[in-house]
PDB file of C-alpha atoms in Angstrom:
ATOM      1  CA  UNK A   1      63.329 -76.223  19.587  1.00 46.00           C
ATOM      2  CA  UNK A   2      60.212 -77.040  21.861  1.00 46.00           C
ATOM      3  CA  UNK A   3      60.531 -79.617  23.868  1.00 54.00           C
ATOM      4  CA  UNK A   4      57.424 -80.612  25.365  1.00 69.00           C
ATOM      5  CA  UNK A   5      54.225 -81.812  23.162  1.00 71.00           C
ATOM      6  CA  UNK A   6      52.197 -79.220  25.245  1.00 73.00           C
ATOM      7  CA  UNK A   7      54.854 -76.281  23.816  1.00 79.00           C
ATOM      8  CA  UNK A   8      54.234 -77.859  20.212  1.00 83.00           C
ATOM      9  CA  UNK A   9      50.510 -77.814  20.306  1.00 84.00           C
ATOM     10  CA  UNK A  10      50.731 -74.402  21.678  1.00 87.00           C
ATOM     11  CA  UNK A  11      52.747 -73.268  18.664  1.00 90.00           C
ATOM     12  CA  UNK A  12      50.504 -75.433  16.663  1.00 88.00           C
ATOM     13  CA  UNK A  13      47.246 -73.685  18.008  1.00 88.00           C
ATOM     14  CA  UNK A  14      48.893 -70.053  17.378  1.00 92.00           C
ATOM     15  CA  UNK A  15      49.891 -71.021  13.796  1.00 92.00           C
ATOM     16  CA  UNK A  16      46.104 -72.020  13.155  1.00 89.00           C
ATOM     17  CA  UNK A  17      45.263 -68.649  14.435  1.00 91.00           C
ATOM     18  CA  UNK A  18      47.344 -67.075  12.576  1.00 94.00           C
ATOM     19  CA  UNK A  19      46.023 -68.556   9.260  1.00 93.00           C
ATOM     20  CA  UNK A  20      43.010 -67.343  10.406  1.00 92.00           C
ATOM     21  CA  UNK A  21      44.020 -63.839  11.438  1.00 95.00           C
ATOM     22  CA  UNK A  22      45.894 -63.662   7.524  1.00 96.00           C
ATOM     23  CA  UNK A  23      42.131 -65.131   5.829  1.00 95.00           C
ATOM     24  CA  UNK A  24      40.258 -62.705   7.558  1.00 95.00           C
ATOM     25  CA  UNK A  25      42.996 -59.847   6.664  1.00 96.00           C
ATOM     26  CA  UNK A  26      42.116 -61.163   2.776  1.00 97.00           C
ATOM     27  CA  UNK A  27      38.291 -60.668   3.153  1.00 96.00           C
ATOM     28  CA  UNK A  28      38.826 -57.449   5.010  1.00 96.00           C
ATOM     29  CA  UNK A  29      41.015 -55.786   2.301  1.00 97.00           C
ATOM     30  CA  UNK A  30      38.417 -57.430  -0.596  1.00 97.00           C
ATOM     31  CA  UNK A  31      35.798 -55.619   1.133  1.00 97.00           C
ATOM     32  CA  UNK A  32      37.828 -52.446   1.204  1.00 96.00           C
ATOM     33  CA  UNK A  33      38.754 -52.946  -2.255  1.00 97.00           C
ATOM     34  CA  UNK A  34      34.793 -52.813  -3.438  1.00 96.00           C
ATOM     35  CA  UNK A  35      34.181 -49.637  -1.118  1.00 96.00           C
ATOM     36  CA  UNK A  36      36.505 -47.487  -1.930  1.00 94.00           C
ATOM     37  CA  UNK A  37      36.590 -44.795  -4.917  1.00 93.00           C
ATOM     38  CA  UNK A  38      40.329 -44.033  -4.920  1.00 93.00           C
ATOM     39  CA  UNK A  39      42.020 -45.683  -7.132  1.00 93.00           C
ATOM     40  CA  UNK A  40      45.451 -45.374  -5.486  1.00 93.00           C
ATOM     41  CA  UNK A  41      43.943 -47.090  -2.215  1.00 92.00           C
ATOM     42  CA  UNK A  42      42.517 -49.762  -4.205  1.00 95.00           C
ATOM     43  CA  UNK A  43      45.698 -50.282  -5.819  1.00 95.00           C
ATOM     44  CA  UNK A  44      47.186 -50.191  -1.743  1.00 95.00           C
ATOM     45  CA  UNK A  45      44.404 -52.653  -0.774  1.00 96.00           C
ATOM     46  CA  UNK A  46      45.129 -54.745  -3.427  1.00 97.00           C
ATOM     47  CA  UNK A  47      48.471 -55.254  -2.839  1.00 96.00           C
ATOM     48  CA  UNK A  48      47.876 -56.344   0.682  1.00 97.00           C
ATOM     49  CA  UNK A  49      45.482 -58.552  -0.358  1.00 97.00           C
ATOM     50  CA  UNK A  50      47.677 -60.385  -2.055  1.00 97.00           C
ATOM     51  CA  UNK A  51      50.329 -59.915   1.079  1.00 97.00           C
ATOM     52  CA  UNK A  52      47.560 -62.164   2.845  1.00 97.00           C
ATOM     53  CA  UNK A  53      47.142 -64.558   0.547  1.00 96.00           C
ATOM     54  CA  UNK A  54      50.940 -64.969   0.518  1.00 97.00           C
ATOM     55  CA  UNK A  55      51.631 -65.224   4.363  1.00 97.00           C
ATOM     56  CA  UNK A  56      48.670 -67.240   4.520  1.00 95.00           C
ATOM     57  CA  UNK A  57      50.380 -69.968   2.285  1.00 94.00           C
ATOM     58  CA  UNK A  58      53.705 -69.252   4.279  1.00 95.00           C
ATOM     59  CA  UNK A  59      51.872 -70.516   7.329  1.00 94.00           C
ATOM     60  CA  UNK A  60      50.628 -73.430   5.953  1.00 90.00           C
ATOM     61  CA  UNK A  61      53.760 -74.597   5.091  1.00 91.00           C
ATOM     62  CA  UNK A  62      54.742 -74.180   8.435  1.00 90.00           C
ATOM     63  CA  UNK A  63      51.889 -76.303   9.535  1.00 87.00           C
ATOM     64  CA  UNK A  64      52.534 -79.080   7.044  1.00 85.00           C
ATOM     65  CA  UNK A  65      56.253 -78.962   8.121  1.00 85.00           C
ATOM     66  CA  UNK A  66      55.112 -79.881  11.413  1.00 80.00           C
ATOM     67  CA  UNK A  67      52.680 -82.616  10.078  1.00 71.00           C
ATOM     68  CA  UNK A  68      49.785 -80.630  11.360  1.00 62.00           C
ATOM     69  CA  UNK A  69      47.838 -80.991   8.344  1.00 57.00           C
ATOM     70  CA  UNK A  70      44.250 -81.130  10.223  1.00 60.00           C
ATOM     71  CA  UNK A  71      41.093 -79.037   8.919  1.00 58.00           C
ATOM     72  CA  UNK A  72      39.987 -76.422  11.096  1.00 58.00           C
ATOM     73  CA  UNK A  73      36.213 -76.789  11.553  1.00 55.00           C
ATOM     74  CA  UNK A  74      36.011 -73.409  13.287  1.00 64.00           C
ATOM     75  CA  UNK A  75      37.697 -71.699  10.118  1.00 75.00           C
ATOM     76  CA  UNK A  76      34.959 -71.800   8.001  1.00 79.00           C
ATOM     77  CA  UNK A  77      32.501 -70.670  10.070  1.00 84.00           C
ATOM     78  CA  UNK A  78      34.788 -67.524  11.004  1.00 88.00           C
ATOM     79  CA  UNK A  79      35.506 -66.653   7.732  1.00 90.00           C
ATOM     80  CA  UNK A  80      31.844 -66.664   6.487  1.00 92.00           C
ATOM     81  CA  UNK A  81      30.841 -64.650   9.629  1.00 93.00           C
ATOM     82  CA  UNK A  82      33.993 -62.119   8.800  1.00 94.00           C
ATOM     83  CA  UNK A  83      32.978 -61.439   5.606  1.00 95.00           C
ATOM     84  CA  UNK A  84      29.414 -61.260   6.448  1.00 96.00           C
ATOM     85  CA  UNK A  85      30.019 -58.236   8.723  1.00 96.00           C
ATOM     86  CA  UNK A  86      32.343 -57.314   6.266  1.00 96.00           C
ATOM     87  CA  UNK A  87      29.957 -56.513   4.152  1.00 95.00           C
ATOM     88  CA  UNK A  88      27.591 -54.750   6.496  1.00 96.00           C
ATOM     89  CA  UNK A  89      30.493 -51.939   7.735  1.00 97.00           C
ATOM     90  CA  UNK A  90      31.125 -49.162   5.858  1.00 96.00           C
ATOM     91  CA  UNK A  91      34.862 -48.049   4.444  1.00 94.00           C
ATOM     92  CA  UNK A  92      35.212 -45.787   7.593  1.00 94.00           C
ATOM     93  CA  UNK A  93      34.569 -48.481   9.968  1.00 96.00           C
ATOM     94  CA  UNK A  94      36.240 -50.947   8.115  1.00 96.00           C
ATOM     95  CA  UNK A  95      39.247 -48.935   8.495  1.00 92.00           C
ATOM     96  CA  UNK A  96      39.084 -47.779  12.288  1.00 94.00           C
ATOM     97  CA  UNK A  97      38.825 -51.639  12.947  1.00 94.00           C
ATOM     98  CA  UNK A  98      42.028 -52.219  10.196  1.00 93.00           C
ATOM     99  CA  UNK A  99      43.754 -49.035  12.375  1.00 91.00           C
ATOM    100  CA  UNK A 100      43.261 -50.777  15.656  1.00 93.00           C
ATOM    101  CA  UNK A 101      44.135 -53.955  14.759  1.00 93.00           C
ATOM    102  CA  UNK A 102      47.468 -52.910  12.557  1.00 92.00           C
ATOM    103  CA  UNK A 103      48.701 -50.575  15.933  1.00 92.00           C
ATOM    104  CA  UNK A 104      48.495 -53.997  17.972  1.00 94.00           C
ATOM    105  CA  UNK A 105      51.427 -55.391  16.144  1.00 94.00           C
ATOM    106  CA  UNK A 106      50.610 -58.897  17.062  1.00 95.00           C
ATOM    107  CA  UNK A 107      53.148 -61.049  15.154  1.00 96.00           C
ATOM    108  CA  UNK A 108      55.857 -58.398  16.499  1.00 96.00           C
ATOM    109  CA  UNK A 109      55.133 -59.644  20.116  1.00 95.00           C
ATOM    110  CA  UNK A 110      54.933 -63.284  18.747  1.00 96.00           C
ATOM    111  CA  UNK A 111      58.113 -63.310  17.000  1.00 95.00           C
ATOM    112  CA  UNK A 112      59.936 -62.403  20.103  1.00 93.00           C
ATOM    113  CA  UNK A 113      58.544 -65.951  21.623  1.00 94.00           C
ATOM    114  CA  UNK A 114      58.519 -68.160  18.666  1.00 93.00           C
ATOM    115  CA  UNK A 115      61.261 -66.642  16.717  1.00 92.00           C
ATOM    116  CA  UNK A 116      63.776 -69.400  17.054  1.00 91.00           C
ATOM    117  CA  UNK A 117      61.164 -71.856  15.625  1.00 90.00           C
ATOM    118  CA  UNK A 118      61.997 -70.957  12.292  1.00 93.00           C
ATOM    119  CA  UNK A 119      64.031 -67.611  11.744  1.00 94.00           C
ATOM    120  CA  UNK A 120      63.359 -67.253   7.760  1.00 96.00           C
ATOM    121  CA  UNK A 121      59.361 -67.789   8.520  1.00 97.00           C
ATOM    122  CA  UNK A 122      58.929 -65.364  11.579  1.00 97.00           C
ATOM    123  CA  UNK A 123      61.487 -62.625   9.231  1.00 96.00           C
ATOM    124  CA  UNK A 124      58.374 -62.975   6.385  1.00 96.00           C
ATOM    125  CA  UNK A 125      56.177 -62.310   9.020  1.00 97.00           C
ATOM    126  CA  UNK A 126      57.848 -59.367  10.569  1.00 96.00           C
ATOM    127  CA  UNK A 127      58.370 -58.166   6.805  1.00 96.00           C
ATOM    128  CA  UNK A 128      54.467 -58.503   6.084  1.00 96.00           C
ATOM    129  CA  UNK A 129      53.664 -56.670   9.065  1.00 95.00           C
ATOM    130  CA  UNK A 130      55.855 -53.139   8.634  1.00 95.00           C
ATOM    131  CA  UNK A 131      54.878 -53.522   4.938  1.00 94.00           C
ATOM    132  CA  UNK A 132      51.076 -52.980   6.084  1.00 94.00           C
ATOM    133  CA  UNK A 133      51.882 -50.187   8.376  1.00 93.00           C
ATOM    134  CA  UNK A 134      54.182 -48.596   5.553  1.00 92.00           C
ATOM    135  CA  UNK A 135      51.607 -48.690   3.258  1.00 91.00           C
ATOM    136  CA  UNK A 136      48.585 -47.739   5.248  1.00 90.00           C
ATOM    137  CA  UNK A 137      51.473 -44.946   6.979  1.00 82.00           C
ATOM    138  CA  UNK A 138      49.504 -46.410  10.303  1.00 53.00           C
ATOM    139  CA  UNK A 139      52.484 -45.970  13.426  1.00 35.00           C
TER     140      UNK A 139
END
């Protein structure tokens, strides 16, 4: 466990980014969803849409288990601005910027920090992560 209140805000402050990082994930699949014409994609799209939604709740869990049950003033504004630009790319870039982001494997690197926070939470994590690149075949 942590043992500093420093190292607990710090694991506080990621878990707010990663809600954020999952919401914006939703909008960006939504937005893929409504530009695309193959149905099997949209079908792939949807399904990790729905992957975000889920991890998203996961996290706040994981926040209210560590009584950090503040709003996030800066989350609204982000998501309103990501699916704003959303909007304005087309499938192609929509996907180089999904391609990019996916190959960065960002809560890979996380979980081998923060892992022994909670081992069941960071496993969902990992799971939701190699289910997107399985899906999207992105390696």
């Amino acid at each position: 466990q942590m043992n500093t209140d420093g190292e607990s805000k710090a694991y506080q402050n990621l878990l707010v980014k990663m809600l954020i990082i999952e919401n914006v994930g939703e909008i960006f699949y939504k937005s893929l969803i409504s530009k695309v014409k193959n149905q099997d994609l949209k079908t792939t799209y949807e399904r990790l849409t729905l992957g975000e939604h889920e991890i998203a709740g996961h996290i706040k869990k994981e926040l209210l288990a560590r009584n950090e049950n503040k709003r996030v003033l800066m989350k609204g504004i982000i998501l309103s601005t990501a699916k704003f630009i959303c909007g304005l790319l087309t499938e192609r870039q929509l996907n180089w910027i999904l391609k990019i982001a996916l190959k960065r494997r960002i809560y890979s690197r996380w979980c081998n920090i923060y892992q022994y926070e909670n081992h069941e939470f960071w496993r969902l994590l990992l799971d939701h992560e190699n289910l997107q690149h399985e899906l999207l075949r992105i390696y």
